[in-house]
Amino acid sequence: MLDGLPLIDVHLHAARLPTLKQAWREWAHGFGDASVLGPLYDADGAIMPAAFDRYLAEEGVDVALLLAEYSPKVTGMQAIEDLLPLSRFNPDRIKIVANVNPHLHYPVDEEVRRQLGLGAVALKIHPVHAGFAANDRAMYPAYECVQAAGIPLVVHCGTSTFPGSSNKFAVPVLLDDVLRDFRALTVVLAHGGRGWWYDAAAFMALSNERVWIELSGLPPSRLREYYARHNWARLTRRMIFGTDWPGVPGIAANARAVAALCPDQDTAALVLAGNAMRVYHLKTGS
């Protein structure tokens, strides 16, 4: 709980440092809180489960979703197995999200089912880092699997500055095909169209009840500016809180800043936890 409201952060990268490239480490220390990162890691570069769970509790986080990322050309290999010690330490608070890369995994649906079997509550794809289009038919078996399981598809929808990124794959219009072909699939736009696509992301979320905007990596102080062309009261009710931790000064600080932008307390409750509970089928224990 944070200030009397449940808090769910749907976008955290709890990385094992030896598996990642230097650019990722520079990003984490450049945008995150180095005083927090140090005490959370052991000598081998792995996050310590008890310390991490305690940190989340201190930040008011009821549920945290940790992301894997199989993008060896850009950030490295953040395998889902690296996250299991954290989720198993406190499965009520810490959940995991699957990830597949069609250049590495075949068949993709088989890999999705394997990761769901490990406890994943969603599938995230990262076209910008993995180098494929979201509407690539090679991914359709994965989407069919996600739709059948009734879990959301999270799609990186924003620019990336990591060397080797392909920002042309961040355009949300590519998801029109996916939404048309998978009529029961829920899509979460991670980073909310960051860069050149805020309007497109907002339009999709306002016009399709299966599309949501996720706020990770977006500074709260600029949200109104980013979505200035849209009805703020309506749009906030289509938003889901996420930080992109550790690339953020603090989870609680971000959450309070986002809540302050909401038109009312009911909307703040939706953004900070209610929408995530609905989309990811989560409970907070409150």
Short mmCIF file of C-alpha atoms in Angstrom, two decimals, residues 224 231-237 258-268 271:
data_model
loop_
_atom_site.label_atom_id
_atom_site.label_comp_id
_atom_site.label_asym_id
_atom_site.label_seq_id
_atom_site.Cartn_x
_atom_site.Cartn_y
_atom_site.Cartn_z
CA ARG A 224 0.20 15.84 -19.75
CA ASN A 231 -9.04 13.89 -23.23
CA TRP A 232 -6.96 13.52 -20.08
CA ALA A 233 -9.78 12.32 -17.83
CA ARG A 234 -10.69 9.52 -20.27
CA LEU A 235 -7.11 8.59 -21.09
CA THR A 236 -5.92 8.24 -17.50
CA ARG A 237 -8.54 5.56 -16.96
CA VAL A 258 1.39 9.88 -11.27
CA ALA A 259 -1.43 9.82 -8.70
CA ALA A 260 -1.22 13.59 -8.36
CA LEU A 261 -1.94 13.94 -12.09
CA CYS A 262 -5.12 11.88 -11.95
CA PRO A 263 -8.46 13.74 -12.03
CA ASP A 264 -9.71 12.09 -8.84
CA GLN A 265 -8.95 9.41 -6.25
CA ASP A 266 -10.93 6.74 -8.06
CA THR A 267 -8.86 7.22 -11.22
CA ALA A 268 -5.63 7.20 -9.22
CA VAL A 271 -3.92 3.65 -12.56
#
